[in-house]
Amino acid sequence: MSTQPGVDTSVVGERRHLTNLAYRLLGSLAEAEDAVQETYTRWYAMSPREQAAIAAPGAWLTTVAGRICLDVLGSARARRESYVGAWIPEPLPDRAEWAGGDDPADRITLDESVSMAFLVVLESMTPAERVAFVLHDVFRYPFAEIAEIIGRTPAACRQLATSARRRVSAARAPAAPSAGQAGLVRHFKEAWEARDIEALVGLLDPDAAMVADGGGLVGTVLHPVVGAEEIAAYLIHIADKAPGLRLLERSVNGRPGLVAQFTGVTVTVAAFEFDGDRVARIWAVRNPEKLRAWTATTGPGGAIL
């Protein structure tokens, strides 16, 4: 959003914060941008006198954005029930690799709270739990302010955050040291390229699971592939079907991941979760509508992950 004469720069300056908040609440950059745009639309719909009467514009914008996201989450639950296959949060590239020349102010801060594993756990929460938890545990908002957004008492918001925290603790696997994650992904890539099924099985946890998201727009498995041997066999099958596929080591939501390109177009982005020194989960996003930040040219070709 460009700054124009007469526009309060302190209000415009909240955009990055609001985008970061909305993405964590919604798991979709497109939905987050829409929510932030609607927030600013409501601000600029007020008269200058109404705007001047607001003592803390930043807090007002956060409250409005939070309420909009809460409404979106409520309707999204119904939409995702009818989604073709699994719904995976939208993956984000490293800042330096963001396609399309997006305004740096709108880019997401890549930290623990946007790792794919974390976002997937957030998807299991109720809308109220997710808003209370993200606002309090990630952005450090007091429960009194969160209560105004959710429309419940501060005590009730505290209970929501506590319940959400239990979900996160129960789902969190012991990860490999950060320095070792990139090495695991590199070995995984090399084994896949070499079609070395034994090496792939050795890198996967015996109970590993792979989930793919094509959204009904591209071919993909509709149900999770479970088990190290099953995943390895499936990946070898894909490699045989798509000999022109190129695998690249890339940061996915701030963690080591893989990007598959076909004829120069990003067709799959894979995020990983680790359990010790093995891969425990793979989330493969194929839906081209979720890959717009990865390439200026989108297309459904390539492997069927």
PDB file of C-alpha atoms in Angstrom:
ATOM      1  CA  MET A   1       0.000   0.000   0.000  1.00  0.00           C
ATOM      2  CA  SER A   2       1.664   3.221  -1.164  1.00  0.00           C
ATOM      3  CA  THR A   3       1.797   6.284   1.037  1.00  0.00           C
ATOM      4  CA  GLN A   4      -0.057   9.329  -0.297  1.00  0.00           C
ATOM      5  CA  PRO A   5      -0.261  12.938   0.952  1.00  0.00           C
ATOM      6  CA  GLY A   6      -2.425  13.128   4.050  1.00  0.00           C
ATOM      7  CA  VAL A   7      -2.032   9.421   4.830  1.00  0.00           C
ATOM      8  CA  ASP A   8      -0.925   8.570   8.362  1.00  0.00           C
ATOM      9  CA  THR A   9       2.384   6.762   7.858  1.00  0.00           C
ATOM     10  CA  SER A  10       2.124   5.174  11.312  1.00  0.00           C
ATOM     11  CA  VAL A  11      -1.090   3.471  10.181  1.00  0.00           C
ATOM     12  CA  VAL A  12       0.394   2.340   6.857  1.00  0.00           C
ATOM     13  CA  GLY A  13       3.441   1.104   8.761  1.00  0.00           C
ATOM     14  CA  GLU A  14       1.307  -1.481  10.551  1.00  0.00           C
ATOM     15  CA  ARG A  15       0.789  -3.415   7.320  1.00  0.00           C
ATOM     16  CA  ARG A  16       3.736  -5.779   7.750  1.00  0.00           C
ATOM     17  CA  HIS A  17       2.713  -6.630  11.304  1.00  0.00           C
ATOM     18  CA  LEU A  18      -0.874  -7.247  10.227  1.00  0.00           C
ATOM     19  CA  THR A  19       0.226  -9.456   7.315  1.00  0.00           C
ATOM     20  CA  ASN A  20       2.440 -11.509   9.618  1.00  0.00           C
ATOM     21  CA  LEU A  21      -0.409 -11.891  12.091  1.00  0.00           C
ATOM     22  CA  ALA A  22      -3.012 -12.786   9.456  1.00  0.00           C
ATOM     23  CA  TYR A  23      -0.799 -15.393   7.774  1.00  0.00           C
ATOM     24  CA  ARG A  24      -0.234 -17.193  11.072  1.00  0.00           C
ATOM     25  CA  LEU A  25      -3.949 -17.074  11.809  1.00  0.00           C
ATOM     26  CA  LEU A  26      -5.073 -18.247   8.358  1.00  0.00           C
ATOM     27  CA  GLY A  27      -2.205 -20.293   6.905  1.00  0.00           C
ATOM     28  CA  SER A  28      -2.810 -18.677   3.534  1.00  0.00           C
ATOM     29  CA  LEU A  29      -0.937 -15.673   2.189  1.00  0.00           C
ATOM     30  CA  ALA A  30      -3.758 -14.832  -0.230  1.00  0.00           C
ATOM     31  CA  GLU A  31      -6.363 -14.900   2.545  1.00  0.00           C
ATOM     32  CA  ALA A  32      -4.034 -12.949   4.824  1.00  0.00           C
ATOM     33  CA  GLU A  33      -3.577 -10.206   2.240  1.00  0.00           C
ATOM     34  CA  ASP A  34      -7.336 -10.021   1.718  1.00  0.00           C
ATOM     35  CA  ALA A  35      -7.896  -9.725   5.479  1.00  0.00           C
ATOM     36  CA  VAL A  36      -5.331  -6.930   5.776  1.00  0.00           C
ATOM     37  CA  GLN A  37      -6.818  -5.104   2.794  1.00  0.00           C
ATOM     38  CA  GLU A  38     -10.275  -5.310   4.368  1.00  0.00           C
ATOM     39  CA  THR A  39      -8.832  -3.958   7.629  1.00  0.00           C
ATOM     40  CA  TYR A  40      -7.447  -0.887   5.867  1.00  0.00           C
ATOM     41  CA  THR A  41     -10.661  -0.469   3.895  1.00  0.00           C
ATOM     42  CA  ARG A  42     -12.552  -0.153   7.166  1.00  0.00           C
ATOM     43  CA  TRP A  43     -10.009   2.319   8.528  1.00  0.00           C
ATOM     44  CA  TYR A  44     -10.171   4.600   5.501  1.00  0.00           C
ATOM     45  CA  ALA A  45     -13.968   4.349   5.413  1.00  0.00           C
ATOM     46  CA  MET A  46     -14.022   6.380   8.635  1.00  0.00           C
ATOM     47  CA  SER A  47     -14.000  10.162   8.638  1.00  0.00           C
ATOM     48  CA  PRO A  48     -10.855  12.022   9.753  1.00  0.00           C
ATOM     49  CA  ARG A  49     -12.678  12.946  12.948  1.00  0.00           C
ATOM     50  CA  GLU A  50     -13.484   9.288  13.673  1.00  0.00           C
ATOM     51  CA  GLN A  51      -9.888   8.286  12.992  1.00  0.00           C
ATOM     52  CA  ALA A  52      -8.555  11.048  15.267  1.00  0.00           C
ATOM     53  CA  ALA A  53     -10.773   9.782  18.089  1.00  0.00           C
ATOM     54  CA  ILE A  54      -8.918   6.444  18.110  1.00  0.00           C
ATOM     55  CA  ALA A  55      -6.118   6.757  20.661  1.00  0.00           C
ATOM     56  CA  ALA A  56      -4.137   3.735  19.433  1.00  0.00           C
ATOM     57  CA  PRO A  57      -4.627   3.149  15.682  1.00  0.00           C
ATOM     58  CA  GLY A  58      -2.273   0.160  15.686  1.00  0.00           C
ATOM     59  CA  ALA A  59      -4.313  -1.595  18.368  1.00  0.00           C
ATOM     60  CA  TRP A  60      -7.510  -0.757  16.475  1.00  0.00           C
ATOM     61  CA  LEU A  61      -6.115  -2.248  13.263  1.00  0.00           C
ATOM     62  CA  THR A  62      -4.991  -5.410  15.075  1.00  0.00           C
ATOM     63  CA  THR A  63      -8.411  -5.808  16.704  1.00  0.00           C
ATOM     64  CA  VAL A  64     -10.213  -5.432  13.380  1.00  0.00           C
ATOM     65  CA  ALA A  65      -7.788  -7.744  11.563  1.00  0.00           C
ATOM     66  CA  GLY A  66      -8.166 -10.343  14.319  1.00  0.00           C
ATOM     67  CA  ARG A  67     -11.951 -10.254  14.065  1.00  0.00           C
ATOM     68  CA  ILE A  68     -11.825 -10.541  10.280  1.00  0.00           C
ATOM     69  CA  CYS A  69      -9.484 -13.539  10.535  1.00  0.00           C
ATOM     70  CA  LEU A  70     -11.749 -15.132  13.138  1.00  0.00           C
ATOM     71  CA  ASP A  71     -14.671 -14.856  10.695  1.00  0.00           C
ATOM     72  CA  VAL A  72     -12.549 -16.213   7.834  1.00  0.00           C
ATOM     73  CA  LEU A  73     -11.461 -19.182   9.954  1.00  0.00           C
ATOM     74  CA  GLY A  74     -15.083 -20.003  10.731  1.00  0.00           C
ATOM     75  CA  SER A  75     -16.062 -20.085   7.060  1.00  0.00           C
ATOM     76  CA  ALA A  76     -12.789 -21.762   6.026  1.00  0.00           C
ATOM     77  CA  ARG A  77     -13.568 -24.825   8.134  1.00  0.00           C
ATOM     78  CA  ALA A  78     -16.598 -25.534   5.951  1.00  0.00           C
ATOM     79  CA  ARG A  79     -14.701 -24.816   2.718  1.00  0.00           C
ATOM     80  CA  ARG A  80     -11.828 -27.099   3.667  1.00  0.00           C
ATOM     81  CA  GLU A  81     -14.189 -29.961   4.429  1.00  0.00           C
ATOM     82  CA  SER A  82     -15.139 -29.931   0.740  1.00  0.00           C
ATOM     83  CA  TYR A  83     -11.550 -29.393  -0.446  1.00  0.00           C
ATOM     84  CA  VAL A  84     -10.281 -32.097  -2.800  1.00  0.00           C
ATOM     85  CA  GLY A  85      -7.685 -34.074  -0.851  1.00  0.00           C
ATOM     86  CA  ALA A  86      -5.658 -32.732   2.059  1.00  0.00           C
ATOM     87  CA  TRP A  87      -5.425 -28.989   2.740  1.00  0.00           C
ATOM     88  CA  ILE A  88      -1.876 -27.886   3.590  1.00  0.00           C
ATOM     89  CA  PRO A  89      -0.973 -24.316   4.610  1.00  0.00           C
ATOM     90  CA  GLU A  90       0.573 -22.193   1.889  1.00  0.00           C
ATOM     91  CA  PRO A  91       4.385 -22.606   1.829  1.00  0.00           C
ATOM     92  CA  LEU A  92       6.614 -19.535   1.855  1.00  0.00           C
ATOM     93  CA  PRO A  93      10.060 -19.137   0.258  1.00  0.00           C
ATOM     94  CA  ASP A  94      13.092 -17.478   1.748  1.00  0.00           C
ATOM     95  CA  ARG A  95      13.037 -13.680   1.509  1.00  0.00           C
ATOM     96  CA  ALA A  96      15.733 -13.613  -1.195  1.00  0.00           C
ATOM     97  CA  GLU A  97      13.810 -16.065  -3.390  1.00  0.00           C
ATOM     98  CA  TRP A  98      10.380 -14.458  -3.276  1.00  0.00           C
ATOM     99  CA  ALA A  99       9.096 -14.275  -6.864  1.00  0.00           C
ATOM    100  CA  GLY A 100       7.311 -11.401  -8.521  1.00  0.00           C
ATOM    101  CA  GLY A 101       9.120  -8.503  -6.840  1.00  0.00           C
ATOM    102  CA  ASP A 102       6.719  -8.240  -3.913  1.00  0.00           C
ATOM    103  CA  ASP A 103       7.032  -5.264  -1.586  1.00  0.00           C
ATOM    104  CA  PRO A 104       9.506  -6.353   1.133  1.00  0.00           C
ATOM    105  CA  ALA A 105       7.248  -4.741   3.750  1.00  0.00           C
ATOM    106  CA  ASP A 106       4.580  -7.347   2.998  1.00  0.00           C
ATOM    107  CA  ARG A 107       6.807 -10.398   3.402  1.00  0.00           C
ATOM    108  CA  ILE A 108       6.426 -12.771   6.293  1.00  0.00           C
ATOM    109  CA  THR A 109       8.986 -13.042   9.074  1.00  0.00           C
ATOM    110  CA  LEU A 110      10.152 -16.652   8.889  1.00  0.00           C
ATOM    111  CA  ASP A 111      10.523 -18.039  12.395  1.00  0.00           C
ATOM    112  CA  GLU A 112       9.378 -21.031  14.449  1.00  0.00           C
ATOM    113  CA  SER A 113       5.771 -19.836  14.379  1.00  0.00           C
ATOM    114  CA  VAL A 114       5.533 -20.294  10.602  1.00  0.00           C
ATOM    115  CA  SER A 115       7.216 -23.690  10.292  1.00  0.00           C
ATOM    116  CA  MET A 116       4.960 -26.047   8.373  1.00  0.00           C
ATOM    117  CA  ALA A 117       4.726 -28.419  11.341  1.00  0.00           C
ATOM    118  CA  PHE A 118       3.540 -25.562  13.553  1.00  0.00           C
ATOM    119  CA  LEU A 119       0.992 -24.305  11.013  1.00  0.00           C
ATOM    120  CA  VAL A 120      -0.411 -27.815  10.572  1.00  0.00           C
ATOM    121  CA  VAL A 121      -1.013 -28.035  14.324  1.00  0.00           C
ATOM    122  CA  LEU A 122      -2.747 -24.653  14.216  1.00  0.00           C
ATOM    123  CA  GLU A 123      -5.109 -26.106  11.610  1.00  0.00           C
ATOM    124  CA  SER A 124      -6.330 -28.638  14.199  1.00  0.00           C
ATOM    125  CA  MET A 125      -7.512 -25.891  16.545  1.00  0.00           C
ATOM    126  CA  THR A 126     -10.896 -24.225  16.730  1.00  0.00           C
ATOM    127  CA  PRO A 127     -10.928 -20.669  15.323  1.00  0.00           C
ATOM    128  CA  ALA A 128     -11.132 -19.186  18.829  1.00  0.00           C
ATOM    129  CA  GLU A 129      -8.269 -21.372  20.106  1.00  0.00           C
ATOM    130  CA  ARG A 130      -6.090 -20.409  17.181  1.00  0.00           C
ATOM    131  CA  VAL A 131      -6.695 -16.681  17.550  1.00  0.00           C
ATOM    132  CA  ALA A 132      -6.173 -16.726  21.325  1.00  0.00           C
ATOM    133  CA  PHE A 133      -3.011 -18.823  21.082  1.00  0.00           C
ATOM    134  CA  VAL A 134      -1.372 -16.936  18.212  1.00  0.00           C
ATOM    135  CA  LEU A 135      -2.141 -13.519  19.655  1.00  0.00           C
ATOM    136  CA  HIS A 136      -0.934 -14.431  23.145  1.00  0.00           C
ATOM    137  CA  ASP A 137       1.866 -16.970  22.700  1.00  0.00           C
ATOM    138  CA  VAL A 138       3.312 -15.681  19.428  1.00  0.00           C
ATOM    139  CA  PHE A 139       2.564 -11.935  19.493  1.00  0.00           C
ATOM    140  CA  ARG A 140       2.385 -11.490  23.286  1.00  0.00           C
ATOM    141  CA  TYR A 141      -0.962  -9.692  23.398  1.00  0.00           C
ATOM    142  CA  PRO A 142      -2.596  -9.611  26.858  1.00  0.00           C
ATOM    143  CA  PHE A 143      -5.773 -11.631  27.337  1.00  0.00           C
ATOM    144  CA  ALA A 144      -7.749  -8.457  28.050  1.00  0.00           C
ATOM    145  CA  GLU A 145      -7.115  -7.273  24.467  1.00  0.00           C
ATOM    146  CA  ILE A 146      -7.659 -10.732  23.013  1.00  0.00           C
ATOM    147  CA  ALA A 147     -11.041 -10.864  24.775  1.00  0.00           C
ATOM    148  CA  GLU A 148     -12.181  -7.825  22.775  1.00  0.00           C
ATOM    149  CA  ILE A 149     -11.299  -9.590  19.528  1.00  0.00           C
ATOM    150  CA  ILE A 150     -12.816 -12.981  20.301  1.00  0.00           C
ATOM    151  CA  GLY A 151     -15.790 -11.687  22.244  1.00  0.00           C
ATOM    152  CA  ARG A 152     -15.148 -13.765  25.359  1.00  0.00           C
ATOM    153  CA  THR A 153     -13.866 -13.030  28.838  1.00  0.00           C
ATOM    154  CA  PRO A 154     -10.116 -12.808  29.493  1.00  0.00           C
ATOM    155  CA  ALA A 155     -10.388 -15.949  31.628  1.00  0.00           C
ATOM    156  CA  ALA A 156     -12.061 -17.825  28.764  1.00  0.00           C
ATOM    157  CA  CYS A 157      -9.335 -16.647  26.368  1.00  0.00           C
ATOM    158  CA  ARG A 158      -6.706 -17.898  28.787  1.00  0.00           C
ATOM    159  CA  GLN A 159      -8.369 -21.331  28.770  1.00  0.00           C
ATOM    160  CA  LEU A 160      -8.466 -21.325  24.962  1.00  0.00           C
ATOM    161  CA  ALA A 161      -4.741 -20.579  24.785  1.00  0.00           C
ATOM    162  CA  THR A 162      -3.988 -23.289  27.348  1.00  0.00           C
ATOM    163  CA  SER A 163      -5.954 -25.856  25.345  1.00  0.00           C
ATOM    164  CA  ALA A 164      -4.153 -24.817  22.164  1.00  0.00           C
ATOM    165  CA  ARG A 165      -0.801 -25.052  23.916  1.00  0.00           C
ATOM    166  CA  ARG A 166      -1.533 -28.664  24.846  1.00  0.00           C
ATOM    167  CA  ARG A 167      -2.194 -29.469  21.187  1.00  0.00           C
ATOM    168  CA  VAL A 168       1.157 -27.989  20.199  1.00  0.00           C
ATOM    169  CA  SER A 169       3.029 -29.876  22.930  1.00  0.00           C
ATOM    170  CA  ALA A 170       1.358 -33.181  22.046  1.00  0.00           C
ATOM    171  CA  ALA A 171       2.141 -32.859  18.346  1.00  0.00           C
ATOM    172  CA  ARG A 172       5.718 -31.620  18.547  1.00  0.00           C
ATOM    173  CA  ALA A 173       8.305 -34.241  17.586  1.00  0.00           C
ATOM    174  CA  PRO A 174      11.921 -34.062  18.787  1.00  0.00           C
ATOM    175  CA  ALA A 175      13.596 -32.367  15.836  1.00  0.00           C
ATOM    176  CA  ALA A 176      17.081 -32.905  14.559  1.00  0.00           C
ATOM    177  CA  PRO A 177      19.578 -30.152  15.400  1.00  0.00           C
ATOM    178  CA  SER A 178      19.058 -27.252  12.997  1.00  0.00           C
ATOM    179  CA  ALA A 179      22.505 -27.764  11.506  1.00  0.00           C
ATOM    180  CA  GLY A 180      21.615 -31.375  10.750  1.00  0.00           C
ATOM    181  CA  GLN A 181      18.265 -30.699   9.090  1.00  0.00           C
ATOM    182  CA  ALA A 182      19.820 -29.298   5.921  1.00  0.00           C
ATOM    183  CA  GLY A 183      22.091 -32.343   5.723  1.00  0.00           C
ATOM    184  CA  LEU A 184      19.145 -34.712   6.076  1.00  0.00           C
ATOM    185  CA  VAL A 185      17.265 -32.947   3.289  1.00  0.00           C
ATOM    186  CA  ARG A 186      20.374 -33.016   1.089  1.00  0.00           C
ATOM    187  CA  HIS A 187      20.850 -36.756   1.624  1.00  0.00           C
ATOM    188  CA  PHE A 188      17.135 -37.269   0.957  1.00  0.00           C
ATOM    189  CA  LYS A 189      17.392 -35.348  -2.320  1.00  0.00           C
ATOM    190  CA  GLU A 190      20.476 -37.291  -3.409  1.00  0.00           C
ATOM    191  CA  ALA A 191      18.880 -40.655  -2.593  1.00  0.00           C
ATOM    192  CA  TRP A 192      15.733 -39.700  -4.488  1.00  0.00           C
ATOM    193  CA  GLU A 193      17.714 -38.536  -7.534  1.00  0.00           C
ATOM    194  CA  ALA A 194      19.741 -41.774  -7.462  1.00  0.00           C
ATOM    195  CA  ARG A 195      16.541 -43.816  -7.109  1.00  0.00           C
ATOM    196  CA  ASP A 196      18.159 -45.485  -4.110  1.00  0.00           C
ATOM    197  CA  ILE A 197      15.183 -46.962  -2.303  1.00  0.00           C
ATOM    198  CA  GLU A 198      17.310 -48.467   0.476  1.00  0.00           C
ATOM    199  CA  ALA A 199      18.881 -45.080   1.254  1.00  0.00           C
ATOM    200  CA  LEU A 200      15.466 -43.381   1.258  1.00  0.00           C
ATOM    201  CA  VAL A 201      14.053 -45.946   3.682  1.00  0.00           C
ATOM    202  CA  GLY A 202      17.042 -45.375   5.950  1.00  0.00           C
ATOM    203  CA  LEU A 203      16.390 -41.637   6.029  1.00  0.00           C
ATOM    204  CA  LEU A 204      12.691 -42.011   6.828  1.00  0.00           C
ATOM    205  CA  ASP A 205      11.198 -42.806  10.217  1.00  0.00           C
ATOM    206  CA  PRO A 206       9.480 -46.233  10.016  1.00  0.00           C
ATOM    207  CA  ASP A 207       6.130 -44.551  10.741  1.00  0.00           C
ATOM    208  CA  ALA A 208       6.734 -41.526   8.515  1.00  0.00           C
ATOM    209  CA  ALA A 209       3.813 -40.008   6.625  1.00  0.00           C
ATOM    210  CA  MET A 210       3.657 -37.974   3.428  1.00  0.00           C
ATOM    211  CA  VAL A 211       0.677 -35.719   2.692  1.00  0.00           C
ATOM    212  CA  ALA A 212       0.129 -33.963  -0.641  1.00  0.00           C
ATOM    213  CA  ASP A 213      -2.079 -31.007  -1.566  1.00  0.00           C
ATOM    214  CA  GLY A 214      -3.214 -30.585  -5.154  1.00  0.00           C
ATOM    215  CA  GLY A 215      -6.552 -28.927  -4.430  1.00  0.00           C
ATOM    216  CA  GLY A 216      -8.177 -30.833  -7.282  1.00  0.00           C
ATOM    217  CA  LEU A 217      -6.231 -28.677  -9.754  1.00  0.00           C
ATOM    218  CA  VAL A 218      -3.338 -31.082 -10.397  1.00  0.00           C
ATOM    219  CA  GLY A 219      -2.814 -34.805 -10.010  1.00  0.00           C
ATOM    220  CA  THR A 220      -1.711 -36.021  -6.595  1.00  0.00           C
ATOM    221  CA  VAL A 221      -2.408 -38.687  -3.999  1.00  0.00           C
ATOM    222  CA  LEU A 222      -5.609 -37.880  -2.096  1.00  0.00           C
ATOM    223  CA  HIS A 223      -4.686 -39.781   1.059  1.00  0.00           C
ATOM    224  CA  PRO A 224      -1.508 -39.837   3.157  1.00  0.00           C
ATOM    225  CA  VAL A 225       1.219 -42.289   2.204  1.00  0.00           C
ATOM    226  CA  VAL A 226       2.306 -43.944   5.465  1.00  0.00           C
ATOM    227  CA  GLY A 227       5.434 -45.957   6.247  1.00  0.00           C
ATOM    228  CA  ALA A 228       9.066 -45.556   5.197  1.00  0.00           C
ATOM    229  CA  GLU A 229       9.012 -48.305   2.593  1.00  0.00           C
ATOM    230  CA  GLU A 230       5.723 -47.128   1.092  1.00  0.00           C
ATOM    231  CA  ILE A 231       6.923 -43.520   0.812  1.00  0.00           C
ATOM    232  CA  ALA A 232      10.269 -44.544  -0.677  1.00  0.00           C
ATOM    233  CA  ALA A 233       8.612 -46.777  -3.266  1.00  0.00           C
ATOM    234  CA  TYR A 234       6.193 -44.009  -4.192  1.00  0.00           C
ATOM    235  CA  LEU A 235       8.985 -41.454  -4.624  1.00  0.00           C
ATOM    236  CA  ILE A 236      10.952 -43.819  -6.868  1.00  0.00           C
ATOM    237  CA  HIS A 237       7.793 -44.334  -8.914  1.00  0.00           C
ATOM    238  CA  ILE A 238       7.477 -40.564  -9.327  1.00  0.00           C
ATOM    239  CA  ALA A 239      11.124 -40.203 -10.317  1.00  0.00           C
ATOM    240  CA  ASP A 240      10.649 -42.823 -13.022  1.00  0.00           C
ATOM    241  CA  LYS A 241       7.532 -41.062 -14.357  1.00  0.00           C
ATOM    242  CA  ALA A 242       9.132 -37.604 -14.482  1.00  0.00           C
ATOM    243  CA  PRO A 243      12.742 -37.943 -15.683  1.00  0.00           C
ATOM    244  CA  GLY A 244      12.969 -34.207 -16.395  1.00  0.00           C
ATOM    245  CA  LEU A 245      12.130 -33.224 -12.827  1.00  0.00           C
ATOM    246  CA  ARG A 246      14.728 -31.008 -11.134  1.00  0.00           C
ATOM    247  CA  LEU A 247      15.070 -31.020  -7.341  1.00  0.00           C
ATOM    248  CA  LEU A 248      16.403 -27.948  -5.532  1.00  0.00           C
ATOM    249  CA  GLU A 249      17.297 -27.450  -1.886  1.00  0.00           C
ATOM    250  CA  ARG A 250      15.362 -24.435  -0.673  1.00  0.00           C
ATOM    251  CA  SER A 251      14.167 -22.886   2.564  1.00  0.00           C
ATOM    252  CA  VAL A 252      10.451 -23.618   3.080  1.00  0.00           C
ATOM    253  CA  ASN A 253       8.836 -21.534   5.812  1.00  0.00           C
ATOM    254  CA  GLY A 254      12.255 -20.977   7.316  1.00  0.00           C
ATOM    255  CA  ARG A 255      13.257 -24.657   7.368  1.00  0.00           C
ATOM    256  CA  PRO A 256      15.265 -26.825   4.928  1.00  0.00           C
ATOM    257  CA  GLY A 257      12.984 -28.181   2.213  1.00  0.00           C
ATOM    258  CA  LEU A 258      12.865 -29.222  -1.425  1.00  0.00           C
ATOM    259  CA  VAL A 259      11.427 -27.599  -4.521  1.00  0.00           C
ATOM    260  CA  ALA A 260      10.614 -29.616  -7.646  1.00  0.00           C
ATOM    261  CA  GLN A 261      10.741 -27.799 -10.969  1.00  0.00           C
ATOM    262  CA  PHE A 262       9.648 -29.000 -14.382  1.00  0.00           C
ATOM    263  CA  THR A 263      10.731 -27.012 -17.446  1.00  0.00           C
ATOM    264  CA  GLY A 264      11.717 -24.188 -15.104  1.00  0.00           C
ATOM    265  CA  VAL A 265       8.353 -23.993 -13.354  1.00  0.00           C
ATOM    266  CA  THR A 266       7.954 -24.778  -9.666  1.00  0.00           C
ATOM    267  CA  VAL A 267       5.422 -27.604  -9.474  1.00  0.00           C
ATOM    268  CA  THR A 268       5.917 -28.925  -5.940  1.00  0.00           C
ATOM    269  CA  VAL A 269       7.205 -27.490  -2.670  1.00  0.00           C
ATOM    270  CA  ALA A 270       8.006 -30.031   0.038  1.00  0.00           C
ATOM    271  CA  ALA A 271       8.344 -29.212   3.733  1.00  0.00           C
ATOM    272  CA  PHE A 272       9.779 -31.665   6.253  1.00  0.00           C
ATOM    273  CA  GLU A 273       9.421 -32.484   9.930  1.00  0.00           C
ATOM    274  CA  PHE A 274      12.187 -34.422  11.640  1.00  0.00           C
ATOM    275  CA  ASP A 275      12.204 -36.903  14.501  1.00  0.00           C
ATOM    276  CA  GLY A 276      15.789 -37.102  15.648  1.00  0.00           C
ATOM    277  CA  ASP A 277      17.953 -37.937  12.642  1.00  0.00           C
ATOM    278  CA  ARG A 278      15.123 -39.124  10.396  1.00  0.00           C
ATOM    279  CA  VAL A 279      12.325 -37.581   8.351  1.00  0.00           C
ATOM    280  CA  ALA A 280       8.998 -38.006  10.143  1.00  0.00           C
ATOM    281  CA  ARG A 281       6.627 -35.970   7.948  1.00  0.00           C
ATOM    282  CA  ILE A 282       6.611 -34.647   4.410  1.00  0.00           C
ATOM    283  CA  TRP A 283       4.092 -32.042   3.258  1.00  0.00           C
ATOM    284  CA  ALA A 284       4.090 -31.690  -0.534  1.00  0.00           C
ATOM    285  CA  VAL A 285       2.182 -28.685  -1.871  1.00  0.00           C
ATOM    286  CA  ARG A 286       1.183 -29.090  -5.515  1.00  0.00           C
ATOM    287  CA  ASN A 287      -1.779 -26.695  -5.754  1.00  0.00           C
ATOM    288  CA  PRO A 288      -0.506 -24.004  -8.186  1.00  0.00           C
ATOM    289  CA  GLU A 289      -2.603 -21.368  -6.440  1.00  0.00           C
ATOM    290  CA  LYS A 290      -0.417 -21.867  -3.359  1.00  0.00           C
ATOM    291  CA  LEU A 291       2.858 -21.631  -5.293  1.00  0.00           C
ATOM    292  CA  ARG A 292       2.570 -18.091  -6.654  1.00  0.00           C
ATOM    293  CA  ALA A 293       5.253 -16.766  -4.312  1.00  0.00           C
ATOM    294  CA  TRP A 294       7.672 -19.366  -5.716  1.00  0.00           C
ATOM    295  CA  THR A 295       7.527 -18.601  -9.404  1.00  0.00           C
ATOM    296  CA  ALA A 296       6.216 -15.848 -11.653  1.00  0.00           C
ATOM    297  CA  THR A 297       4.935 -18.521 -14.034  1.00  0.00           C
ATOM    298  CA  THR A 298       2.632 -21.121 -12.577  1.00  0.00           C
ATOM    299  CA  GLY A 299       1.570 -24.348 -14.198  1.00  0.00           C
ATOM    300  CA  PRO A 300       0.365 -27.833 -13.304  1.00  0.00           C
ATOM    301  CA  GLY A 301       3.041 -29.860 -15.082  1.00  0.00           C
ATOM    302  CA  GLY A 302       5.678 -32.084 -13.567  1.00  0.00           C
ATOM    303  CA  ALA A 303       5.635 -34.852 -11.021  1.00  0.00           C
ATOM    304  CA  ILE A 304       2.559 -36.086  -9.261  1.00  0.00           C
ATOM    305  CA  LEU A 305       3.514 -35.898  -5.593  1.00  0.00           C
TER     306      LEU A 305
END
